[in-house]
Amino acid sequence: MRIRHTAAIALLASALTACSASSTDDNADAPAYKVVTQDASGNKRNVVVEVDTAKGLRAVFDAVVGDLTDEAGYYIMINCSTGGTADLDNRLANGQKAIGRMGAATTGLEEGGTEFSTNDGRTCPVSAAEQAKKKAALEAAATAAGIPPEPTGVDRQALLDTLAAAAPDVVRYEDKAVGAARNQCSAINGDANKLDWLASQRFTYRDVVTTEEQGAKLNAALKASGFCKV
């Protein structure tokens, strides 16, 4: 998709390491961005920008070119800060800006003109740091709700053995049994009413039907095992 815009853009002072868009109304929708490299001389100058989202790319471009003042032809490359490699950027969009006669001669645009295009289908993957942050937030929320962390390895097997001893059928679907146990811990730790009934409901799934009598045994087993401690 290619867009030409020949209207003059107001020129602002250069800002090599701008971390957010201009505060003007035209660029109010631009997400946060960072100019990571910018050529300071030459008739043809490259400007490399990084963003964390594929949304609002045109607004980012407009904000970046609004900060260019020297007469030259500018080539704007907007990359996602994630999803690239050491040899290949995750390029989201490209653009050009012609400032003065030299800029027009270099880019082939009219003086003051711009050209902008996006790479359709490109996205910004969630970074490992952001994934870890979200996971930590979810775990903290679960702990506050009285839900223990999801067990793994020997701890997971120990929980399944505990549940099987109380009601053998519930471990027919292991993932559902583990999930039900963690959620039941929330009720146990919160001193909820009708614990046996709640257990019978949580441990009933697919073709597994759990009675309140079995729910009582499951509650007792979870308490005795210490699994619900958070």
Coordinates of C-alpha atoms in Angstrom, one line a residue:
M1 CA 0.0 0.0 0.0
R2 CA 1.6 3.4 -1.1
I3 CA 0.5 6.8 -0.1
R4 CA 1.8 10.2 -1.5
H5 CA 1.4 13.4 0.5
T6 CA 2.8 16.6 -1.0
A7 CA 1.5 19.1 1.5
A8 CA 4.3 20.8 3.4
I9 CA 4.9 19.6 7.0
A10 CA 5.9 22.0 9.7
L11 CA 9.6 21.5 10.5
L12 CA 10.7 21.1 14.2
A13 CA 14.1 20.8 15.8
S14 CA 16.0 17.6 15.3
A15 CA 15.6 14.9 18.0
L16 CA 17.8 11.9 17.4
T17 CA 16.5 9.9 20.4
A18 CA 12.9 10.9 20.5
C19 CA 11.0 8.3 22.6
S20 CA 7.5 9.5 21.9
A21 CA 5.5 11.2 19.2
S22 CA 5.1 14.9 18.8
S23 CA 2.4 16.5 20.9
T24 CA 0.7 18.2 18.0
D25 CA -2.8 17.3 17.1
D26 CA -1.8 15.7 13.8
N27 CA 0.5 13.2 15.6
A28 CA -1.6 12.7 18.8
D29 CA -2.3 9.1 17.8
A30 CA 1.3 8.0 17.3
P31 CA 2.4 5.3 19.7
A32 CA 5.7 5.5 21.5
Y33 CA 8.7 5.2 19.2
K34 CA 12.5 5.6 19.3
V35 CA 14.9 6.9 16.6
V36 CA 17.8 4.5 16.9
T37 CA 20.0 5.8 14.1
Q38 CA 19.9 8.9 12.0
D39 CA 22.4 10.1 9.4
A40 CA 23.7 13.6 10.2
S41 CA 25.1 14.5 6.8
G42 CA 24.8 13.7 3.0
N43 CA 22.2 14.3 0.4
K44 CA 20.6 10.9 1.2
R45 CA 20.0 10.2 4.8
N46 CA 18.7 7.1 6.5
V47 CA 16.5 7.3 9.7
V48 CA 15.8 4.0 11.5
V49 CA 12.9 4.0 14.0
E50 CA 11.8 1.2 16.4
V51 CA 8.3 0.7 17.7
D52 CA 6.6 -1.9 19.9
T53 CA 3.4 -2.1 18.0
A54 CA 2.3 -2.3 14.4
K55 CA -0.5 0.2 15.0
G56 CA -0.3 3.9 14.2
L57 CA 2.7 3.6 11.8
R58 CA 1.6 6.5 9.6
A59 CA 1.4 8.7 12.7
V60 CA 4.9 7.6 13.7
F61 CA 6.2 8.4 10.3
D62 CA 4.5 11.9 10.3
A63 CA 6.0 12.6 13.8
V64 CA 9.5 11.5 12.7
V65 CA 9.6 13.5 9.5
G66 CA 8.2 16.5 11.4
D67 CA 11.5 16.7 13.2
L68 CA 13.7 16.8 10.1
T69 CA 15.0 20.2 9.0
D70 CA 18.2 19.8 6.9
E71 CA 17.9 19.9 3.2
A72 CA 18.3 16.3 2.0
G73 CA 16.4 13.2 0.9
Y74 CA 15.3 11.1 3.9
Y75 CA 14.6 7.4 3.9
I76 CA 12.6 6.4 7.0
M77 CA 12.7 2.7 8.1
I78 CA 10.3 1.7 10.8
N79 CA 11.1 -1.6 12.5
C80 CA 9.4 -3.6 15.3
S81 CA 11.7 -3.8 18.3
T82 CA 10.9 -7.5 18.5
G83 CA 10.7 -10.3 15.9
G84 CA 13.9 -9.4 14.0
T85 CA 17.3 -11.1 13.9
A86 CA 20.8 -10.0 13.9
D87 CA 20.8 -10.0 10.1
L88 CA 17.2 -9.1 9.3
D89 CA 15.0 -6.4 10.8
N90 CA 11.3 -6.9 11.3
R91 CA 10.4 -4.1 8.9
L92 CA 6.9 -2.7 9.4
A93 CA 7.0 0.3 7.1
N94 CA 9.2 2.5 4.8
G95 CA 8.9 6.1 3.9
Q96 CA 10.6 9.0 2.2
K97 CA 10.7 12.8 2.8
A98 CA 12.1 15.4 0.4
I99 CA 13.4 18.6 2.0
G100 CA 14.5 21.3 -0.5
R101 CA 15.7 20.9 -4.0
M102 CA 18.4 18.4 -3.0
G103 CA 15.8 16.2 -1.3
A104 CA 13.5 16.3 -4.3
A105 CA 16.4 15.3 -6.6
T106 CA 17.4 12.5 -4.3
T107 CA 14.0 11.0 -3.7
G108 CA 12.2 11.9 -6.9
L109 CA 9.5 13.5 -4.9
E110 CA 8.3 17.1 -5.0
E111 CA 9.9 19.5 -2.5
G112 CA 8.3 18.9 0.9
G113 CA 6.7 15.7 -0.4
T114 CA 6.5 12.4 1.4
E115 CA 5.9 8.8 0.4
F116 CA 4.9 6.1 2.9
S117 CA 4.2 2.3 2.6
T118 CA 3.6 -0.5 5.1
N119 CA 4.5 -4.2 4.9
D120 CA 1.2 -5.9 5.2
G121 CA 0.9 -8.8 7.5
R122 CA 3.9 -7.8 9.7
T123 CA 3.3 -7.8 13.5
C124 CA 5.3 -7.1 16.7
P125 CA 5.7 -10.3 18.7
V126 CA 5.5 -10.0 22.5
S127 CA 9.0 -9.8 23.8
A128 CA 10.3 -12.4 26.3
A129 CA 10.6 -9.7 28.9
E130 CA 6.9 -8.7 28.4
Q131 CA 5.8 -12.3 28.5
A132 CA 7.7 -12.8 31.8
K133 CA 6.1 -9.6 33.2
K134 CA 2.6 -10.8 32.3
K135 CA 3.3 -14.2 33.7
A136 CA 4.5 -12.8 37.0
A137 CA 1.4 -10.5 37.2
L138 CA -0.9 -13.5 36.6
E139 CA 0.9 -15.6 39.2
A140 CA 0.7 -12.7 41.7
A141 CA -3.1 -12.4 41.1
A142 CA -3.5 -16.1 41.5
T143 CA -1.6 -16.2 44.8
A144 CA -3.8 -13.3 46.0
A145 CA -6.9 -15.3 45.2
G146 CA -5.5 -18.3 47.1
I147 CA -4.6 -20.3 44.0
P148 CA -1.3 -22.2 44.2
P149 CA 1.2 -22.2 41.3
E150 CA 0.6 -24.9 38.6
P151 CA 2.7 -27.9 39.7
T152 CA 5.2 -29.5 37.4
G153 CA 7.3 -32.7 37.4
V154 CA 7.2 -34.7 40.6
D155 CA 4.9 -32.1 42.3
R156 CA 2.3 -32.5 39.5
Q157 CA 2.4 -36.3 39.8
A158 CA 2.1 -36.1 43.6
L159 CA -1.0 -34.0 43.2
L160 CA -2.5 -36.4 40.7
D161 CA -1.8 -39.4 43.0
T162 CA -3.4 -37.5 45.9
L163 CA -6.6 -36.8 43.8
A164 CA -6.7 -40.4 42.5
A165 CA -6.6 -41.8 46.0
A166 CA -9.6 -39.7 46.9
A167 CA -11.6 -40.1 43.7
P168 CA -9.9 -42.2 41.0
D169 CA -12.1 -41.0 38.0
V170 CA -11.1 -37.3 38.3
V171 CA -7.6 -37.9 37.0
R172 CA -8.9 -39.4 33.8
Y173 CA -8.2 -36.0 32.3
E174 CA -5.0 -34.9 34.1
D175 CA -4.9 -31.2 33.0
K176 CA -8.5 -30.7 34.0
A177 CA -7.9 -32.4 37.4
V178 CA -4.9 -30.1 38.1
G179 CA -6.9 -27.0 37.1
A180 CA -9.9 -28.1 39.2
A181 CA -7.6 -28.7 42.2
R182 CA -6.0 -25.2 41.9
N183 CA -9.3 -23.5 41.7
Q184 CA -10.7 -25.5 44.6
C185 CA -7.8 -24.3 46.7
S186 CA -9.1 -20.8 46.2
A187 CA -12.4 -21.9 47.8
I188 CA -10.6 -23.8 50.6
N189 CA -8.2 -20.9 51.4
G190 CA -11.1 -18.4 51.3
D191 CA -13.2 -20.5 53.7
A192 CA -16.0 -20.7 51.1
N193 CA -19.4 -22.2 52.0
K194 CA -20.5 -25.6 50.5
L195 CA -16.9 -26.7 49.9
D196 CA -18.0 -30.3 49.2
W197 CA -20.6 -29.2 46.6
L198 CA -18.0 -26.8 45.0
A199 CA -15.6 -29.7 44.7
S200 CA -18.2 -31.9 43.1
Q201 CA -18.9 -29.2 40.5
R202 CA -15.2 -28.4 39.8
F203 CA -14.2 -32.1 39.4
T204 CA -17.1 -32.9 37.1
Y205 CA -16.1 -32.6 33.4
R206 CA -16.6 -34.5 30.2
D207 CA -17.7 -38.0 31.2
V208 CA -16.5 -37.7 34.8
V209 CA -19.2 -37.1 37.4
T210 CA -18.1 -36.3 40.9
T211 CA -20.5 -36.6 43.9
E212 CA -20.5 -34.4 47.0
E213 CA -19.3 -37.4 49.0
Q214 CA -16.3 -37.6 46.7
G215 CA -15.9 -33.8 46.9
A216 CA -15.6 -34.1 50.6
K217 CA -12.8 -36.7 50.2
L218 CA -11.0 -34.5 47.6
N219 CA -11.2 -31.5 50.0
A220 CA -9.7 -33.5 52.8
A221 CA -7.0 -34.8 50.5
L222 CA -6.1 -31.4 49.3
K223 CA -5.9 -30.0 52.8
A224 CA -3.9 -32.9 54.1
S225 CA -1.4 -32.8 51.3
G226 CA -0.5 -29.1 51.8
F227 CA -1.0 -28.4 48.1
C228 CA -3.3 -25.5 48.7
K229 CA -0.7 -23.5 50.8
V230 CA 0.3 -20.3 49.0

